[in-house]
XYZ file of C-alpha atoms in Angstrom:
731
model
C 0.098 0.103 0.215
C 3.033 2.280 0.754
C 5.945 2.033 -1.779
C 9.385 4.179 -1.833
C 11.919 4.264 -4.500
C 15.043 5.177 -2.792
C 16.253 6.185 -6.654
C 13.469 9.122 -7.110
C 13.237 9.486 -2.887
C 9.187 9.212 -4.449
C 6.584 7.954 -2.011
C 3.474 6.078 -3.723
C 0.273 6.357 -0.864
C -2.391 3.599 -2.673
C -5.687 3.005 -1.126
C -8.754 1.609 -2.764
C -9.266 3.794 -5.895
C -6.982 6.304 -4.889
C -2.953 7.446 -5.498
C -1.110 10.016 -3.363
C 2.394 10.521 -4.473
C 4.994 12.933 -2.766
C 8.627 13.129 -2.942
C 11.664 14.231 -1.278
C 13.440 17.236 -3.365
C 17.184 17.480 -3.525
C 17.189 20.617 -0.870
C 14.833 18.466 1.830
C 11.712 19.514 1.126
C 8.488 17.811 0.643
C 6.858 17.925 -2.933
C 3.649 17.247 -3.653
C 3.464 15.333 -6.619
C -0.597 13.583 -7.220
C -3.558 13.414 -5.242
C -6.695 11.480 -7.183
C -7.604 8.343 -8.953
C -5.607 5.744 -8.473
C -2.442 4.922 -10.726
C -0.085 2.381 -11.438
C 2.819 4.244 -10.397
C 5.326 3.735 -13.489
C 7.226 6.675 -13.951
C 5.787 8.846 -11.356
C 9.108 11.112 -11.418
C 6.794 12.963 -14.719
C 4.794 14.044 -12.484
C 6.897 16.896 -10.615
C 6.269 20.454 -11.823
C 9.176 22.223 -13.620
C 10.348 24.922 -12.005
C 10.433 28.423 -13.313
C 11.748 31.359 -11.814
C 9.115 34.394 -11.900
C 10.577 37.709 -11.304
C 9.981 38.645 -7.022
C 10.706 34.912 -6.480
C 13.182 34.221 -4.393
C 15.322 31.109 -4.105
C 16.633 29.206 -1.144
C 19.235 27.650 -3.921
C 21.692 29.589 -5.027
C 23.038 26.767 -7.391
C 19.266 26.270 -9.050
C 17.945 29.696 -8.973
C 14.641 28.573 -10.385
C 13.966 26.357 -7.088
C 11.407 28.552 -4.658
C 9.779 27.255 -1.879
C 6.975 30.269 -3.236
C 6.647 28.410 -6.094
C 7.052 24.372 -5.220
C 4.009 22.201 -4.640
C 4.695 21.208 -0.743
C 3.420 19.184 2.111
C 3.772 20.933 4.998
C 4.864 24.634 4.413
C 6.279 27.189 6.629
C 6.545 31.175 5.993
C 9.274 33.063 5.886
C 11.918 31.464 4.336
C 11.281 32.384 0.699
C 7.272 31.081 0.475
C 4.833 33.580 0.694
C 1.729 32.102 1.015
C -0.370 30.578 4.161
C 1.757 28.249 6.407
C 0.849 25.030 8.153
C 3.014 25.630 10.916
C 4.878 28.320 12.827
C 7.405 27.877 15.795
C 8.375 31.139 17.763
C 11.409 30.989 19.163
C 13.759 32.361 22.169
C 14.803 35.333 20.171
C 11.333 36.100 19.190
C 11.728 34.926 15.544
C 9.782 32.825 13.192
C 11.868 31.859 11.191
C 12.731 27.806 10.743
C 14.501 25.386 8.106
C 12.777 21.733 8.719
C 14.410 19.395 5.997
C 13.624 15.753 5.259
C 15.454 13.446 8.092
C 14.248 10.036 8.136
C 11.576 7.866 7.268
C 9.445 4.939 8.543
C 6.709 2.546 7.281
C 5.136 0.892 9.783
C 2.238 -1.909 9.684
C -0.967 -0.862 10.758
C -2.250 2.587 12.144
C -0.453 3.950 15.176
C -2.967 5.480 18.144
C -3.209 9.241 18.359
C -1.837 10.740 22.260
C -4.846 11.689 23.735
C -6.999 12.417 20.334
C -10.179 10.503 18.471
C -8.856 9.232 15.233
C -9.512 6.447 12.877
C -8.137 2.842 13.437
C -7.408 -0.080 12.450
C -8.318 -3.110 13.948
C -5.553 -4.879 12.981
C -1.771 -4.254 11.057
C -2.865 -6.200 8.487
C -5.324 -3.630 7.398
C -3.485 -0.866 6.804
C 0.066 1.294 6.359
C 1.672 4.514 8.115
C 4.084 6.709 6.623
C 6.392 8.583 9.119
C 8.360 10.889 7.828
C 10.345 13.158 10.424
C 11.738 16.178 9.579
C 13.512 18.435 11.262
C 15.091 22.221 11.987
C 19.068 22.149 12.810
C 19.104 25.024 14.866
C 16.955 24.737 17.557
C 17.039 20.804 16.774
C 12.901 20.510 16.878
C 11.516 17.974 14.675
C 8.211 17.846 12.745
C 7.064 13.924 12.469
C 3.953 13.804 9.472
C 1.712 10.418 9.256
C 0.271 9.163 6.534
C -1.812 6.214 6.947
C -3.838 4.281 3.845
C -5.932 1.313 4.208
C -6.490 -2.053 2.496
C -10.475 -1.701 2.319
C -11.338 1.774 2.798
C -10.816 4.571 -0.259
C -9.453 7.393 2.377
C -5.842 8.514 3.334
C -5.399 9.987 7.021
C -2.647 12.641 7.640
C -1.760 14.209 11.237
C 1.417 16.145 12.444
C 3.691 15.854 15.614
C 5.500 19.326 16.535
C 8.451 18.179 19.237
C 11.314 20.412 20.721
C 13.884 17.614 20.820
C 15.791 20.867 21.642
C 16.868 22.316 24.798
C 15.156 25.704 24.696
C 11.515 26.257 25.185
C 9.514 26.835 22.053
C 6.289 28.418 20.979
C 3.698 27.158 18.579
C 1.834 29.918 17.229
C 0.343 28.187 14.453
C -0.033 23.889 14.258
C -2.307 22.828 11.368
C -2.976 19.073 10.777
C -2.619 19.282 6.799
C -1.293 20.994 3.756
C -0.912 20.404 0.391
C -0.215 22.370 -2.779
C -3.177 21.421 -5.741
C -2.462 22.042 -9.474
C -4.670 24.924 -10.980
C -7.313 26.309 -9.324
C -10.099 24.549 -11.670
C -12.411 23.855 -8.689
C -15.270 25.018 -6.929
C -15.500 25.129 -3.145
C -17.594 23.284 -1.777
C -18.244 23.561 2.664
C -21.478 23.240 5.050
C -22.087 25.960 6.856
C -25.481 27.615 8.917
C -26.295 28.249 12.475
C -28.833 26.559 15.385
C -31.728 25.224 13.605
C -30.050 25.551 10.292
C -26.896 23.214 10.367
C -25.055 22.165 7.572
C -26.514 24.120 4.480
C -24.341 23.134 0.996
C -22.373 25.762 -0.264
C -20.282 25.848 -3.252
C -18.536 28.578 -5.129
C -15.533 28.843 -7.912
C -12.425 29.505 -6.367
C -11.356 32.517 -6.759
C -7.840 34.506 -6.760
C -6.553 34.809 -3.011
C -7.827 33.444 0.507
C -11.114 31.806 0.938
C -11.767 30.000 4.334
C -14.320 28.448 6.784
C -13.734 28.772 10.640
C -14.576 28.067 14.129
C -13.644 30.488 17.334
C -16.670 29.347 19.330
C -14.709 26.936 21.266
C -16.887 23.913 19.551
C -17.085 22.778 15.541
C -20.435 24.889 15.845
C -23.883 25.491 14.099
C -22.049 27.920 11.772
C -19.548 26.111 10.213
C -18.150 22.335 9.840
C -15.217 20.716 10.264
C -15.303 20.261 6.183
C -14.255 21.389 2.818
C -14.156 19.980 -0.379
C -12.756 20.689 -4.280
C -14.809 19.697 -6.526
C -14.297 19.809 -10.583
C -16.570 22.622 -12.148
C -19.547 21.352 -12.972
C -19.149 18.229 -10.983
C -22.907 16.494 -9.910
C -23.847 13.526 -7.267
C -22.349 11.275 -9.647
C -19.741 12.636 -11.854
C -16.789 14.198 -11.453
C -13.196 14.801 -9.247
C -13.893 15.685 -5.516
C -11.598 15.982 -3.284
C -12.473 15.957 0.507
C -10.694 16.833 3.935
C -12.588 16.523 7.331
C -10.749 17.358 10.739
C -11.324 14.928 13.729
C -11.664 17.614 16.269
C -14.447 19.290 17.961
C -12.743 22.448 19.026
C -12.316 25.918 17.012
C -10.728 24.893 13.732
C -9.885 26.749 10.001
C -9.951 25.280 6.233
C -9.423 26.859 3.538
C -7.957 27.525 0.004
C -5.335 30.014 -1.121
C -5.330 30.578 -4.620
C -1.501 31.914 -5.040
C -0.404 34.244 -7.862
C 0.995 31.708 -9.956
C -2.792 29.915 -9.912
C -2.254 27.008 -7.639
C -4.791 26.326 -4.501
C -3.292 25.476 -1.315
C -5.939 23.386 0.609
C -5.179 23.519 4.352
C -7.147 22.902 7.469
C -6.687 22.283 11.409
C -6.774 23.781 14.957
C -7.637 27.380 14.529
C -4.296 29.936 14.922
C -6.430 32.292 16.152
C -5.685 32.983 19.773
C -3.773 29.950 20.195
C -0.415 29.117 21.366
C 1.194 26.509 22.769
C 4.475 26.245 24.832
C 6.385 23.850 24.076
C 9.325 22.732 26.622
C 12.144 21.048 26.181
C 10.970 16.920 25.028
C 7.409 18.018 24.760
C 5.478 17.188 21.967
C 2.075 18.884 20.390
C -0.151 16.473 18.540
C -1.916 18.064 15.960
C -5.630 16.290 15.546
C -5.969 13.960 12.517
C -7.748 14.812 8.896
C -9.215 12.413 6.745
C -8.595 12.843 2.899
C -11.449 11.139 0.738
C -11.003 11.451 -3.038
C -13.309 10.375 -5.386
C -13.901 10.295 -9.051
C -17.790 9.406 -8.992
C -19.036 12.850 -7.942
C -19.663 14.386 -4.286
C -22.269 10.964 -3.600
C -18.864 8.924 -4.027
C -16.922 10.905 -1.903
C -20.007 10.906 0.492
C -20.319 7.063 0.444
C -16.304 6.823 1.410
C -16.340 8.643 4.144
C -19.737 6.864 5.579
C -18.153 3.050 4.829
C -15.243 4.248 7.022
C -16.792 6.208 10.054
C -19.188 3.744 10.158
C -16.734 0.973 10.783
C -13.313 2.455 11.669
C -14.055 5.193 13.749
C -17.362 4.683 15.717
C -16.426 2.019 18.026
C -17.919 -0.099 20.987
C -21.042 -2.745 20.288
C -23.595 0.057 18.761
C -20.938 0.422 15.845
C -22.686 -1.928 13.602
C -25.731 -2.750 15.817
C -29.162 -1.525 14.376
C -30.328 1.495 17.003
C -33.659 1.278 19.310
C -36.796 3.389 17.910
C -37.203 6.054 20.438
C -39.534 8.630 22.625
C -37.854 11.564 24.345
C -40.512 13.331 26.571
C -38.546 17.008 25.749
C -41.284 18.617 23.663
C -44.128 16.555 25.417
C -43.719 17.758 28.804
C -40.026 20.109 29.089
C -39.401 20.522 32.500
C -42.899 20.017 33.756
C -43.369 16.404 34.448
C -43.628 13.784 37.738
C -43.621 9.951 37.522
C -46.991 9.378 36.762
C -46.834 11.562 33.297
C -43.268 10.018 32.447
C -44.738 6.553 32.937
C -48.018 7.146 30.700
C -45.676 8.240 27.809
C -44.113 5.108 28.040
C -47.153 2.549 28.387
C -48.297 4.584 25.511
C -44.887 3.998 23.465
C -44.856 0.411 24.310
C -48.243 0.047 22.751
C -47.170 1.641 19.494
C -43.855 -0.918 19.280
C -41.198 1.675 20.284
C -38.205 0.413 22.440
C -36.311 3.118 24.754
C -37.828 5.747 26.645
C -35.508 9.299 26.968
C -36.475 11.287 29.921
C -34.927 14.913 29.353
C -33.747 18.009 30.822
C -35.406 18.547 34.204
C -35.158 15.534 36.689
C -32.045 16.752 38.832
C -31.195 19.547 41.333
C -33.948 22.190 41.316
C -34.273 22.017 37.437
C -37.497 23.697 36.803
C -36.545 26.064 33.973
C -33.454 26.574 32.183
C -31.716 28.691 34.813
C -30.660 26.359 37.633
C -28.741 23.462 38.480
C -26.536 22.430 36.188
C -24.104 20.486 37.733
C -26.180 19.256 40.302
C -26.621 15.650 39.569
C -28.966 14.540 42.010
C -32.742 13.137 41.421
C -35.470 15.594 42.178
C -37.669 13.923 44.933
C -39.843 16.693 44.039
C -40.781 15.451 40.632
C -39.504 11.766 40.834
C -40.318 11.161 44.854
C -39.332 7.384 44.551
C -35.951 8.134 42.696
C -34.425 7.400 39.468
C -34.151 3.993 40.093
C -38.157 3.424 40.669
C -38.767 5.515 37.363
C -36.707 2.883 35.244
C -37.867 -0.179 36.873
C -41.516 1.196 35.541
C -40.562 1.875 32.653
C -38.299 -1.262 32.277
C -42.178 -2.877 33.121
C -43.270 -1.514 29.797
C -40.825 -3.665 28.114
C -39.353 -0.927 27.191
C -35.123 0.190 27.628
C -34.614 3.697 29.511
C -32.572 6.414 28.502
C -31.519 9.866 30.118
C -30.512 13.244 29.545
C -27.288 14.605 30.392
C -25.795 18.438 30.271
C -21.913 17.494 31.844
C -19.673 20.256 30.405
C -21.850 22.988 31.795
C -22.672 24.903 35.223
C -25.009 27.193 36.452
C -24.246 29.890 38.483
C -27.619 29.218 40.762
C -26.473 25.656 41.423
C -24.649 23.960 44.621
C -21.457 23.380 42.633
C -20.842 26.840 41.513
C -21.274 28.011 45.144
C -18.782 25.228 46.076
C -16.442 26.237 43.416
C -16.904 29.523 41.501
C -13.175 29.136 40.075
C -14.137 25.945 38.012
C -15.979 27.351 35.113
C -13.933 29.022 32.187
C -13.318 32.492 33.292
C -11.100 35.703 33.127
C -9.938 37.115 36.566
C -11.529 40.486 37.070
C -13.705 39.920 34.248
C -17.491 39.571 33.469
C -18.805 36.356 33.224
C -20.328 36.076 30.215
C -23.604 33.932 30.655
C -25.597 31.920 27.445
C -28.547 30.115 28.448
C -28.203 31.368 31.942
C -25.007 28.404 32.224
C -21.222 28.843 32.021
C -19.020 26.104 31.341
C -16.831 24.030 33.215
C -13.555 24.101 32.598
C -12.291 20.656 31.567
C -8.822 21.502 31.334
C -8.434 20.929 35.069
C -8.179 17.132 36.113
C -10.282 17.929 39.309
C -12.988 18.881 37.037
C -12.362 16.563 34.725
C -12.959 13.765 37.671
C -15.984 15.450 39.197
C -17.383 14.495 36.038
C -16.510 11.164 35.226
C -17.394 10.759 38.975
C -21.139 12.148 39.184
C -22.041 10.921 35.844
C -20.835 7.547 36.508
C -22.833 7.184 39.892
C -25.934 7.960 38.068
C -25.214 5.326 35.203
C -24.536 3.166 37.850
C -27.693 3.200 40.138
C -30.094 2.681 37.631
C -30.573 -0.074 34.348
C -30.139 2.768 32.184
C -29.169 1.771 28.031
C -28.783 5.009 26.403
C -27.530 8.687 27.393
C -28.008 11.698 25.179
C -24.955 14.457 26.129
C -25.804 18.009 25.729
C -23.539 21.209 25.572
C -26.012 24.317 25.045
C -23.537 26.797 24.649
C -20.077 28.298 22.775
C -16.840 30.074 25.034
C -16.083 33.125 26.095
C -13.626 34.566 28.678
C -11.586 31.161 27.666
C -9.293 31.254 30.441
C -8.546 28.929 33.231
C -7.528 29.387 36.930
C -4.940 26.578 37.051
C -2.830 27.698 33.925
C 0.103 30.396 34.335
C 0.192 33.404 32.134
C 2.080 32.029 29.529
C -0.413 28.827 28.582
C -3.941 30.945 28.750
C -3.752 30.453 24.815
C -3.989 26.774 25.141
C -7.015 26.834 27.003
C -9.562 26.073 24.526
C -7.479 22.757 23.323
C -6.533 21.793 26.934
C -10.416 21.735 27.542
C -10.997 19.328 24.236
C -8.321 17.080 25.546
C -9.987 16.817 28.535
C -13.260 16.292 27.525
C -12.277 13.248 25.357
C -10.616 12.167 28.455
C -13.824 12.408 30.043
C -15.395 10.901 27.370
C -13.304 7.574 26.913
C -13.737 7.023 30.556
C -17.172 7.255 30.880
C -18.423 5.514 27.378
C -15.674 2.389 27.730
C -16.884 2.171 31.520
C -20.263 1.844 30.387
C -20.143 -0.107 26.988
C -23.724 -0.967 27.114
C -24.987 2.283 26.783
C -25.809 4.072 23.258
C -24.328 7.112 23.926
C -25.782 9.976 21.540
C -24.350 13.314 21.119
C -25.960 16.938 21.062
C -25.226 20.578 21.152
C -28.257 22.658 20.831
C -28.698 19.789 17.967
C -25.809 19.958 15.605
C -23.532 21.981 17.347
C -20.466 19.843 18.199
C -21.536 17.316 14.621
C -18.296 15.920 13.681
C -15.735 12.981 13.218
C -14.247 13.732 17.241
C -17.618 13.157 19.010
C -18.642 10.101 16.574
C -15.260 8.781 18.170
C -16.973 7.988 21.499
C -20.588 8.329 21.019
C -22.084 6.723 17.616
C -24.402 9.107 17.144
C -25.414 12.856 17.011
C -28.640 14.852 17.641
C -28.767 16.356 13.938
C -30.711 19.694 15.047
C -32.930 20.980 17.528
C -35.273 21.477 14.239
C -37.421 18.650 14.077
C -39.511 20.207 11.252
C -39.823 17.423 8.926
C -39.187 20.347 5.960
C -35.992 22.246 7.747
C -35.004 18.688 8.120
C -34.539 18.178 4.178
C -31.688 20.556 4.148
C -30.304 19.627 7.267
C -29.923 15.698 6.891
C -28.704 16.410 3.419
C -26.009 18.727 3.868
C -24.842 16.691 7.084
C -25.118 13.249 4.823
C -22.443 15.587 2.581
C -19.658 13.499 4.957
C -21.729 11.573 8.151
C -23.637 8.368 7.921
C -27.014 8.509 8.193
C -26.469 5.529 11.084
C -25.144 8.832 12.879
C -28.192 10.999 12.763
C -30.598 11.076 15.085
C -33.900 11.845 13.572
C -37.775 12.490 14.905
C -41.371 12.893 14.732
C -42.175 16.051 16.711
C -45.502 17.350 17.296
C -47.348 20.094 15.129
C -47.639 23.463 14.631
C -43.814 22.581 14.854
C -41.999 23.964 18.176
C -39.158 25.480 16.057
C -41.143 26.992 13.002
C -44.532 26.322 13.271
C -45.206 24.816 10.378
C -48.394 21.637 9.981
C -46.809 18.806 8.275
C -48.761 15.970 7.761
C -47.916 13.442 10.192
C -47.022 10.823 6.718
C -44.266 13.222 5.565
C -42.848 13.597 8.956
C -42.192 9.617 9.462
C -40.857 9.164 6.337
C -38.246 12.208 6.886
C -37.445 10.913 10.126
C -37.391 7.491 8.985
C -34.459 7.842 7.203
C -32.148 8.551 10.484
C -32.494 6.865 13.569
C -35.483 6.961 14.514
C -37.591 8.281 17.603
C -40.750 10.276 18.287
C -40.490 13.673 20.301
C -43.807 14.617 21.178
C -47.093 13.463 23.613
C -47.943 10.222 22.348
C -50.904 9.888 24.508
C -52.276 12.897 22.598
C -52.332 11.374 19.432
C -56.270 9.565 17.980
C -56.784 6.431 16.556
C -56.098 6.702 13.011
C -52.560 8.476 13.858
C -51.865 5.818 16.253
C -52.415 3.218 13.491
C -50.128 5.041 11.047
C -47.569 5.704 13.320
C -47.962 1.539 14.457
C -47.058 1.414 10.535
C -44.086 3.627 10.953
C -42.401 2.210 13.398
C -43.579 -1.239 11.572
C -41.977 0.000 8.372
C -38.608 1.649 10.552
C -38.306 -2.362 12.271
C -37.505 -3.426 8.210
C -35.849 -0.863 7.143
C -33.310 0.053 9.433
C -30.564 -2.421 8.622
C -30.547 -1.050 4.760
C -31.148 2.704 6.154
C -28.740 2.783 8.971
C -25.520 0.497 7.228
C -26.339 0.043 3.717
C -25.654 3.006 0.737
C -27.163 6.623 1.040
C -27.652 8.045 -2.587
C -28.960 11.926 -2.754
C -31.080 11.710 -5.643
C -32.980 15.525 -5.566
C -31.684 17.975 -3.931
C -33.645 20.543 -1.875
C -31.036 23.077 -2.710
C -32.017 23.224 -5.745
C -35.487 22.848 -6.667
C -39.153 22.132 -4.992
C -38.850 18.575 -4.062
C -36.229 16.111 -2.724
C -35.393 12.407 -3.268
C -32.876 10.138 -1.986
C -32.561 6.408 -1.313
C -30.714 3.562 0.496
C -29.105 0.477 -0.629
C -28.579 -2.575 1.018
C -24.697 -3.829 0.428
C -25.854 -6.479 -1.385
C -28.008 -4.978 -3.500
C -30.932 -7.139 -2.854
C -33.351 -4.167 -1.130
C -33.986 -0.422 -0.880
C -35.768 1.992 0.282
C -36.508 5.080 -1.537
C -38.612 8.547 -0.368
C -39.764 11.442 -2.321
C -40.866 14.805 -0.649
C -42.529 17.256 -2.748
C -42.439 21.161 -0.585
C -44.996 23.157 -2.584
C -47.859 22.463 -4.456
C -47.825 23.846 -8.172
C -51.079 24.245 -9.871
C -51.049 21.985 -13.235
C -47.976 20.856 -12.922
C -46.453 18.303 -15.547
C -45.855 14.675 -14.603
C -42.554 13.928 -13.672
C -40.209 10.993 -13.481
C -37.204 10.967 -10.923
C -34.293 8.184 -11.408
C -33.370 5.913 -8.792
C -29.261 4.974 -7.943
C -27.353 1.959 -6.734
C -29.119 -0.671 -7.809
C -27.626 -3.829 -9.680
C -28.574 -3.467 -13.319
C -29.290 -7.210 -14.009
C -31.104 -8.062 -10.890
C -35.237 -7.454 -11.244
C -36.878 -5.894 -8.518
C -40.451 -5.854 -7.323
C -41.428 -2.338 -5.631
C -43.722 -2.319 -2.731
C -46.137 0.377 -0.931
C -46.317 3.027 -3.959
C -48.475 3.801 -7.452
C -45.862 2.020 -9.023
C -46.041 -1.060 -7.305
C -44.754 -3.887 -9.933
C -41.644 -5.526 -11.105
C -39.272 -3.799 -12.665
C -35.407 -4.786 -13.759
C -32.477 -2.526 -12.111
C -31.302 -0.727 -14.965
C -35.229 0.577 -15.906
C -35.386 1.735 -12.283
C -32.276 3.430 -12.702
C -32.455 4.964 -16.593
C -35.862 5.342 -17.055
C -36.903 5.871 -13.388
C -40.234 6.106 -11.835
C -43.044 8.155 -12.187
C -44.083 11.373 -9.427
C -47.791 10.812 -8.189
C -49.707 13.693 -8.329
C -50.154 15.282 -4.768
C -52.581 17.815 -3.491
C -51.729 20.114 -1.134
C -48.202 21.386 0.679
C -45.152 19.212 1.826
C -46.098 15.777 0.867
C -44.378 13.041 -0.042
C -44.140 8.918 -0.770
C -42.045 6.092 0.133
C -40.642 3.310 -2.015
C -39.591 -0.572 -0.858
C -37.942 -2.241 -3.249
C -36.852 -6.335 -3.231
C -35.168 -8.527 -5.540
C -37.615 -10.586 -7.474
C -36.496 -14.268 -7.056
């Protein structure tokens, strides 16, 4: 999978369908040669870009004046030594300067994929399924080293990259910039695709043509954020779901990040991603190492959809962990929109009983069960049961729910602290804060300082005590605000700008301890919905609450955008009440069901208020999901029509063996006297014969008919209408 030619000093990394080629130049720099569709590797030296010597371009080699770092396609560039473009890293030396000269020293190719210290990452279960290239660069003056790591996989079309910044000298160094990846692409004839939005409007798809200069996305919120996602792709102009070259990069990290593309004066595109250098620095004492997060690189020559399915396969099987990785997820009901904070044991039991009668498998008790939590102004941090609401305690309530034949789940927000709480009164210095400055609140809460070991241990201990107190099988882990006044009472002045990253390391430590201590619990992450929907969190928790906006029509765009990178098995999707509590929209129970069926399915409303007719439809939805969830959660996903491009949306799931499929079509707004249309399916076996169920087009069709001729869109009456199709191979 990884080869090295000693004569040409060229490395060829080859995974499924993908080649990545780099070389060591005569001067000792790492030159990027190729990233794209797999090539055999004959005469790779011809991939080298001939040097030119434009005016105003300095040279670092007086014997070869045409050699300049400002025009060299590089793997990990620096600033200050003839390259004027955006750098991947920056060390500050004791004399205040930031000029370094890291050159190739050695390399090693090892079997398997080493773990990253303290950080989530894609993994290999056995050494035979991956290889890793480790390249060491060294700065002679400081004796600092940089170790670049590249891993390729036998069974997955992806390459991972990460960087270690090592101080192996005697002086103290400071990292002011420590990105995880930079790569120089030939030309700039690409479009940039990214996922942006806000609370209740996460991960909308945006694409724009590259222009000379800098174009970037970032988060400075202390989390990957609702506003931007740590993902970026370069796509060939005009690329579609099925056709065109796509180059995706996704950071396995949940904190501040930056990702972007700089098109230089010579019209080459520098693609980069990593921890945001804004308000960041890291002090490296002699002998210390800084590990940057991992980046997952995916190339597809089969369009955006091909890239997505490559990410989905890798993340389902080699990012998420534990017994729920390959296990179908339960159908749940969450009481939040049914009761908010106003509930008691009797009300919760009645919702659980109604859920059991409909076939639901899991009841989740949301916010309000602890401390004196009657609204969102108090008690975060006080993780003990409110006996006014639950006089018999949590264990008695769990027992009553389990008597209904249902599992029990619980909501937490462990990273937060309310100023009105016993914990805050005991430990006012435990929150993120800057001495003498206002402590800005959001949602009437502050953030615990997870850079502190005592705070980490408190969370581990108190949450573990609750989880040990009753047979709980599901946890929703929420985080409902972003960081302000980012400072720690325990860090010295010269390390205060490390706080945000140290927080993430502390969070990852807490998650590792709790999730591995309770392997039988299905953990779902949440941050006001999708404010921390990233690969870093998926390493610890196999699914995420996709958005606090549960409106089915809003979810068309939210779930479509999320699926660009993240697998369907990672998305929580629920049927909620109408009028919808976020946008006040009235949508049919049928359409709400079909949209929610296209994720980890559940309900978030008062089940006891259903009419008999609605109960029958809900029973049908639940029975249907139990039959198809193995396809939805673990099959191949195809986006057929985009909600960003028209008045309808369609998508489908296909089993890995192509014997089953599930298709959903949604028409948003009704049009008078509209033309009858058709839509084409994808991913089927053209040589198989399929029976189509549950639709006006029920019947037997060949796979090529369904993909090339398609199905007729049925007539609809009214807005927000939908239909679904089940397909099975006809024996």
